[in-house]
Backbone as numpy.savetxt, mean C-alpha at the origin, in Angstrom:
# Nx Ny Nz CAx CAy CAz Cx Cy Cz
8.96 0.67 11.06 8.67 -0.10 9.87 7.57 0.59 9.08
7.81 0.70 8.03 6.87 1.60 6.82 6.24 0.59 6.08
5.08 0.42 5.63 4.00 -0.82 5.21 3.45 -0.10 3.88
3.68 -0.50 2.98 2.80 -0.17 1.54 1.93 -0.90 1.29
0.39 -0.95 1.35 -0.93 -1.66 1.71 -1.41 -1.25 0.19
-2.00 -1.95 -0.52 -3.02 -2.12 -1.57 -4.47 -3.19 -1.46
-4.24 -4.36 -1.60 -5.84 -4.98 -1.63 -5.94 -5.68 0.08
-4.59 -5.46 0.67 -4.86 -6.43 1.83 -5.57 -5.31 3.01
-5.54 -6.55 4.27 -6.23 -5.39 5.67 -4.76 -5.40 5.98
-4.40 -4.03 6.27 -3.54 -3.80 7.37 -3.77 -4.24 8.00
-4.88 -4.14 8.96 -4.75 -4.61 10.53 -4.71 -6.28 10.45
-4.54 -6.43 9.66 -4.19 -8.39 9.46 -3.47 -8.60 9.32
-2.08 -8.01 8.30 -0.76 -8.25 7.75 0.52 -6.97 7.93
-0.03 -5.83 8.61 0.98 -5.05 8.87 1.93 -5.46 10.70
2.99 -4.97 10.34 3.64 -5.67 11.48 2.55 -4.57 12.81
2.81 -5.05 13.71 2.46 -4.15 15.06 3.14 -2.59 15.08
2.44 -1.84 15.33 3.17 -0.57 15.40 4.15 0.29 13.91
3.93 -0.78 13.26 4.26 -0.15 11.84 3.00 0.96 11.22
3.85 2.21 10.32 3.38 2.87 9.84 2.87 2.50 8.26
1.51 2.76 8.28 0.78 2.07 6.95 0.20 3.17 6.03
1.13 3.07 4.54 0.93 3.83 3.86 -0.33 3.07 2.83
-1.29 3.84 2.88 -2.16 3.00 1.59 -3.31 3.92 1.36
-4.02 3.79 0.69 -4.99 4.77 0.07 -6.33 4.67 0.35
-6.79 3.46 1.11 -8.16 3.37 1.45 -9.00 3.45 0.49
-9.24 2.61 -0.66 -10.01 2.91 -1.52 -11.86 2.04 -0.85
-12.96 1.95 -1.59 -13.97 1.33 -1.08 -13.71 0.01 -1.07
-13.61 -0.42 -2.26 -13.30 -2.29 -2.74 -12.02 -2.64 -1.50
-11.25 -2.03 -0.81 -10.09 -2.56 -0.44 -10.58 -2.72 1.03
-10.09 -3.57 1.87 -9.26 -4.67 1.53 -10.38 -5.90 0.77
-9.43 -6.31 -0.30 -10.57 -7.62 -1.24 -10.28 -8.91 -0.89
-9.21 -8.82 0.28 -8.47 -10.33 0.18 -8.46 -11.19 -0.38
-8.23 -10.79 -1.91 -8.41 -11.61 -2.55 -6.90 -12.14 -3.56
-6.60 -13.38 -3.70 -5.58 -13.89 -3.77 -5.20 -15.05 -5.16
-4.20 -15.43 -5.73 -3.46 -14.17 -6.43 -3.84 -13.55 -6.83
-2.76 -12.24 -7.75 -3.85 -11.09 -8.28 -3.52 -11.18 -9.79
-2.84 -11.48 -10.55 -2.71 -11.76 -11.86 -2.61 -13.45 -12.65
-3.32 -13.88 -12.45 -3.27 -15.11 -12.34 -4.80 -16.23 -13.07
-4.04 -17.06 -13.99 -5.60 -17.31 -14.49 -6.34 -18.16 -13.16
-6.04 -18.51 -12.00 -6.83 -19.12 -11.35 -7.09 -17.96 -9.93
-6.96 -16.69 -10.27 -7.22 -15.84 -9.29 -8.82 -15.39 -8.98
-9.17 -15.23 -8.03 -10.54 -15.00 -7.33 -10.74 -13.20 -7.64
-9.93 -12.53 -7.55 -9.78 -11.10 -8.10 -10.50 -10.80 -9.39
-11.23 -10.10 -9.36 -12.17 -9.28 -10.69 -11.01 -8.06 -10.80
-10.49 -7.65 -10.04 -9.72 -5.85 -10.45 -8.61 -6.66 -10.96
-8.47 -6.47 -12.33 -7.14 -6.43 -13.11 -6.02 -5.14 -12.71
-6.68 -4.43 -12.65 -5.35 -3.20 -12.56 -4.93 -2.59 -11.16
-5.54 -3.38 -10.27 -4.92 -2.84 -8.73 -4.64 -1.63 -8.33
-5.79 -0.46 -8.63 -5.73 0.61 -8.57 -5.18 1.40 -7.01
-5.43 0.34 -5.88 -4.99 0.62 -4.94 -3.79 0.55 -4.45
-2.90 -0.33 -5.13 -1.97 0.12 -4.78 -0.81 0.83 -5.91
-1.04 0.84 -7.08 -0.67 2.20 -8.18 -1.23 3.20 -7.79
-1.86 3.57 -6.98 -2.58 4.92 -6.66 -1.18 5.76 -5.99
-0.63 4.66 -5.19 0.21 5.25 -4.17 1.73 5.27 -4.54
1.62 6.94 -4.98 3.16 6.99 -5.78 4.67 7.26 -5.08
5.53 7.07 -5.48 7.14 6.85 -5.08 7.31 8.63 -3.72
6.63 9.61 -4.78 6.65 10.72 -3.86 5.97 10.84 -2.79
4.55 10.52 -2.51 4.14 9.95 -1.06 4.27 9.05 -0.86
5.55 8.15 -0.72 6.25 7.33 0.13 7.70 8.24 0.63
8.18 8.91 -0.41 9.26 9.56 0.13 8.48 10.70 1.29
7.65 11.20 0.90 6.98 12.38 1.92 6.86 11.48 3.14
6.34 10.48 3.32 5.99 9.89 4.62 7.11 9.37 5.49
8.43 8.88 4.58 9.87 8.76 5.60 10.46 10.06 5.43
10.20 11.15 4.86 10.43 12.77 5.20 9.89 13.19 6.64
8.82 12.87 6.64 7.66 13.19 7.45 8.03 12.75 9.12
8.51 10.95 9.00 8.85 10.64 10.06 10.25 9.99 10.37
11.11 11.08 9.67 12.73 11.86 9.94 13.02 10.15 10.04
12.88 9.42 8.66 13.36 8.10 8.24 14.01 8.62 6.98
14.09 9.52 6.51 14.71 9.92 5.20 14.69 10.85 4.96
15.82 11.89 4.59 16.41 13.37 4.81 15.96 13.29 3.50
15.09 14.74 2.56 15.05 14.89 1.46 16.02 15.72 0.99
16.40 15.16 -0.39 17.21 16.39 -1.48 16.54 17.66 -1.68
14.98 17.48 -2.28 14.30 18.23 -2.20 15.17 19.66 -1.87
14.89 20.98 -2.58 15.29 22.14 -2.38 14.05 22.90 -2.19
């Protein structure tokens, strides 16, 4: 199982033994809940943590662990 992590803790919400893709920024995890929302507890409008983490390192990481054969030449 492959986990795409932005404001939460992995080690709180990723399954057991799943692989956790996320960027580790300082502010993260903010647990903070909802995130666009006028009654949200969140100051970061733009969720840099998890836009950080683009479509190509997610494909590299099921490349990586022979979950997805690349086209790639």
């Amino acid at each position: 199982t492959f986990v795409i992590i932005g404001p939460t803790d992995y080690r709180r919400i990723a399954p057991y033994g799943s692989k956790v893709i996320t960027k580790g920024f300082p502010c993260s995890p903010c647990k903070r809940y909802p995130f666009h929302t006028d009654f949200s507890h969140i100051n970061c409008k733009h969720i840099r943590c998890l836009k950080a983490i683009t479509p190509e390192e997610v494909r590299d990481e099921l490349v990586k662990h022979k979950v997805f054969i690349s086209s790639k030449k």
